[in-house]
Tab-separated table of C-alpha atoms in Angstrom:
chain	number	residue	atom	x	y	z
G	1500	MET	CA	69.480	80.792	82.369
G	1501	THR	CA	65.877	80.549	81.326
G	1502	GLN	CA	63.420	78.839	83.566
G	1503	SER	CA	62.193	76.621	80.739
G	1504	ALA	CA	65.294	74.617	79.889
G	1505	ALA	CA	67.898	72.717	81.834
G	1506	ALA	CA	71.451	73.979	81.713
G	1507	PRO	CA	73.713	72.216	79.203
G	1508	GLY	CA	75.037	69.000	80.697
G	1509	THR	CA	72.282	68.635	83.286
G	1510	ALA	CA	69.888	65.736	83.516
G	1511	ALA	CA	66.634	66.210	81.628
G	1512	GLY	CA	63.899	67.711	83.760
G	1513	CYS	CA	66.379	69.263	86.202
G	1514	VAL	CA	65.421	72.891	85.771
G	1515	PRO	CA	66.533	75.436	88.379
G	1516	ARG	CA	63.840	77.616	89.867
G	1517	PRO	CA	63.956	80.563	92.261
G	1518	ALA	CA	63.571	79.446	95.841
G	1519	THR	CA	60.835	80.849	98.055
G	1520	ALA	CA	60.374	81.051	101.798
G	1521	ASP	CA	58.723	77.617	101.547
G	1522	ASP	CA	62.109	76.157	100.539
G	1523	ALA	CA	63.906	77.440	103.633
G	1524	ALA	CA	63.621	74.190	105.594
G	1525	GLU	CA	65.167	72.086	102.837
G	1526	ILE	CA	67.917	74.614	102.078
G	1527	THR	CA	68.734	74.712	105.790
G	1528	ARG	CA	68.784	70.912	105.928
G	1529	LEU	CA	71.160	70.683	102.950
G	1530	ARG	CA	73.436	73.270	104.537
G	1531	SER	CA	73.474	71.355	107.804
G	1532	GLN	CA	74.096	67.951	106.245
G	1533	LEU	CA	76.373	68.806	103.326
G	1534	VAL	CA	78.130	72.115	104.023
G	1535	LEU	CA	78.747	72.594	107.732
G	1536	SER	CA	81.529	70.722	109.486
G	1537	GLU	CA	79.058	69.680	112.209
G	1538	PRO	CA	75.333	69.207	111.535
G	1539	LEU	CA	72.917	71.497	113.351
G	1540	ASP	CA	70.628	70.152	116.054
G	1541	GLU	CA	66.843	70.477	115.679
G	1542	GLU	CA	66.692	73.749	117.611
G	1543	TRP	CA	69.261	75.414	115.346
G	1544	LEU	CA	67.647	73.955	112.225
G	1545	ASP	CA	64.399	75.650	113.276
G	1546	VAL	CA	66.148	78.976	114.004
G	1547	CYS	CA	67.985	78.940	110.675
G	1548	ARG	CA	64.859	77.890	108.752
G	1549	ASP	CA	62.827	80.749	110.208
G	1550	ARG	CA	65.532	83.348	109.622
G	1551	LEU	CA	66.170	82.169	106.074
G	1552	ALA	CA	62.439	82.107	105.276
G	1553	SER	CA	62.122	85.767	106.260
G	1554	ARG	CA	65.201	86.680	104.205
G	1555	LEU	CA	63.859	84.859	101.107
G	1556	ARG	CA	60.604	86.835	101.143
G	1557	PRO	CA	60.204	89.761	98.705
G	1558	GLY	CA	62.417	92.622	99.841
G	1559	GLY	CA	64.721	90.274	101.755
G	1560	ASP	CA	68.466	90.086	101.292
G	1561	ALA	CA	68.652	86.402	100.297
G	1562	ARG	CA	68.293	84.836	96.866
G	1563	ALA	CA	68.379	81.117	96.167
G	1564	CYS	CA	67.801	78.658	93.352
G	1565	VAL	CA	66.901	75.008	93.665
G	1566	VAL	CA	66.559	72.025	91.380
G	1567	ASP	CA	63.811	69.703	92.545
G	1568	ALA	CA	64.581	65.994	92.707
G	1569	PRO	CA	62.220	63.713	90.773
G	1570	GLY	CA	60.969	62.148	94.021
G	1571	GLY	CA	60.485	65.475	95.808
G	1572	GLY	CA	62.714	67.749	97.819
G	1573	PRO	CA	65.699	69.564	96.383
G	1574	ALA	CA	68.436	67.768	94.462
G	1575	ALA	CA	70.623	70.896	94.609
G	1576	CYS	CA	70.531	74.463	95.846
G	1577	ALA	CA	72.568	77.656	95.819
G	1578	LEU	CA	72.009	80.550	98.232
G	1579	ALA	CA	73.411	84.081	98.140
G	1580	LEU	CA	73.186	86.765	100.799
G	1581	ILE	CA	73.264	90.318	99.439
G	1582	HIS	CA	74.919	93.127	101.365
G	1583	PRO	CA	76.168	96.669	100.782
G	1584	VAL	CA	79.895	97.423	100.588
G	1585	LEU	CA	81.833	100.595	99.957
G	1586	SER	CA	82.021	101.262	96.232
G	1587	ALA	CA	85.233	100.832	94.276
G	1588	PRO	CA	86.021	100.993	90.550
G	1589	ARG	CA	85.445	97.240	90.091
G	1590	TYR	CA	82.156	97.281	92.066
G	1591	PRO	CA	80.781	100.783	91.555
G	1592	ARG	CA	77.257	100.109	92.839
G	1593	GLY	CA	78.559	98.944	96.190
G	1594	LEU	CA	76.416	95.836	96.209
G	1595	ALA	CA	77.950	92.448	96.975
G	1596	ALA	CA	76.709	88.890	97.282
G	1597	ARG	CA	78.253	86.103	99.278
G	1598	ILE	CA	77.461	82.709	97.824
G	1599	HIS	CA	76.704	81.147	101.175
G	1600	ILE	CA	75.626	77.652	100.137
G	1601	VAL	CA	76.027	75.437	97.096
G	1602	ALA	CA	74.944	71.894	97.863
G	1603	THR	CA	73.945	68.852	95.829
G	1604	GLU	CA	72.477	65.698	97.307
G	1605	PRO	CA	75.038	62.890	96.850
G	1606	ALA	CA	72.653	60.815	94.701
G	1607	HIS	CA	72.383	63.703	92.216
G	1608	ARG	CA	76.028	64.754	91.924
G	1609	TRP	CA	78.023	64.956	88.687
G	1610	ARG	CA	74.984	65.885	86.579
G	1611	GLY	CA	75.666	69.620	86.265
G	1612	LEU	CA	73.205	70.626	88.968
G	1613	ALA	CA	75.650	72.797	90.931
G	1614	ARG	CA	76.521	74.648	87.731
G	1615	ALA	CA	72.828	75.060	86.928
G	1616	VAL	CA	71.806	76.467	90.324
G	1617	VAL	CA	74.802	78.811	90.577
G	1618	SER	CA	74.307	80.075	87.004
G	1619	SER	CA	70.606	80.624	87.680
G	1620	LEU	CA	71.431	82.420	90.911
G	1621	LEU	CA	73.955	84.795	89.326
G	1622	GLU	CA	71.627	86.116	86.613
G	1623	PRO	CA	69.064	87.849	88.878
G	1624	LEU	CA	71.839	89.100	91.157
G	1625	GLU	CA	73.501	90.789	88.187
G	1626	ARG	CA	70.156	92.336	87.188
G	1627	LYS	CA	69.818	93.637	90.762
G	1628	GLY	CA	73.181	95.392	90.392
G	1629	VAL	CA	75.479	93.078	92.312
G	1630	THR	CA	79.008	93.516	90.969
G	1631	LEU	CA	81.110	91.873	93.698
G	1632	TYR	CA	80.762	88.176	94.505
G	1633	GLU	CA	82.581	86.058	97.028
G	1634	LEU	CA	82.464	82.426	97.979
G	1635	HIS	CA	84.542	79.808	99.703
G	1636	ALA	CA	85.190	76.789	97.518
G	1637	SER	CA	86.529	73.341	98.158
G	1638	ALA	CA	89.431	72.245	95.982
G	1639	ASP	CA	87.046	69.945	94.073
G	1640	ALA	CA	84.568	72.763	93.361
G	1641	ALA	CA	87.076	75.517	92.503
G	1642	PRO	CA	87.320	74.618	88.778
G	1643	LEU	CA	83.545	74.964	88.378
G	1644	TYR	CA	83.565	78.436	89.921
G	1645	GLU	CA	86.527	79.468	87.788
G	1646	GLU	CA	84.564	78.391	84.683
G	1647	LEU	CA	81.714	80.619	85.904
G	1648	GLY	CA	84.044	83.626	86.108
G	1649	PHE	CA	85.228	83.530	89.716
G	1650	ALA	CA	88.917	84.162	90.325
G	1651	ARG	CA	91.092	83.021	93.163
G	1652	ASP	CA	91.610	85.763	95.722
G	1653	PRO	CA	95.233	86.768	96.134
G	1654	ALA	CA	94.703	87.015	99.904
G	1655	PRO	CA	96.757	84.134	101.295
G	1656	VAL	CA	94.688	83.268	104.373
G	1657	ARG	CA	91.054	83.347	105.387
G	1658	MET	CA	90.732	84.262	109.033
G	1659	THR	CA	87.633	84.044	111.198
G	1660	LYS	CA	86.933	85.501	114.630
G	1661	LEU	CA	84.072	84.225	116.725
G	1662	PRO	CA	83.035	85.650	120.104
G	1663	GLN	CA	84.524	83.907	123.106
G	1664	ALA	CA	82.134	82.022	125.379
G	1665	PRO	CA	81.790	83.775	128.734
G	1666	GLU	CA	83.731	82.133	131.537
G	1667	GLY	CA	81.538	80.218	133.947
G	1668	GLY	CA	78.841	79.420	131.396
G	1669	ALA	CA	75.848	81.334	130.116
G	1670	GLU	CA	74.403	84.124	132.211
C-alpha cells in the first residue's frame, strides 16, 4: 500500500498513514469504545495511552496505521504488537505480530477503511521480517481477514487465564 493513494474501494481522501506516539490517545479511545467488552475508565485510558505511546516510538514493539476522518481524529485504525517466538519452518525468523486492534468509527464503516489500515499495517511488518500473524476476529470481520490471507486456526477453543484477585481486597 503506498502512502499516496487510497486502497481500492475506500472513500477518496481516506489514505492510511503510519501512526505515531501522538496517535496513542485516539487509538486507545477507539479500543476502549469499539473493541473491549467494557469501556476503560479515565485512569486506565491514561495508562494505556502512555504505554502505547512509548511502544509506538522508534524502536518500540508496536506498529499502527490510521485513516484520518475528514473532521479530525481517526476514522479507523489497526494496531499490531510484535514479539519473538521460537522459529519453525513456517515462521523461520521467529518474529510474530498480534493484530491487537482493528477499529472503525461507526460513521465511517463499510467504506473499505478496515481493509486499508490492515493492508497498510501488514506491509511494513513483512519488511521487518514478521512471518507469523495472529488475530481474533468477529464473525462479521472474518471474511475480510481471509481475503487478506489469514486462515482459520484449527485450534477449537481460545482459552484465557487471568490472575485471581487476592482474597480480602488489595494489599
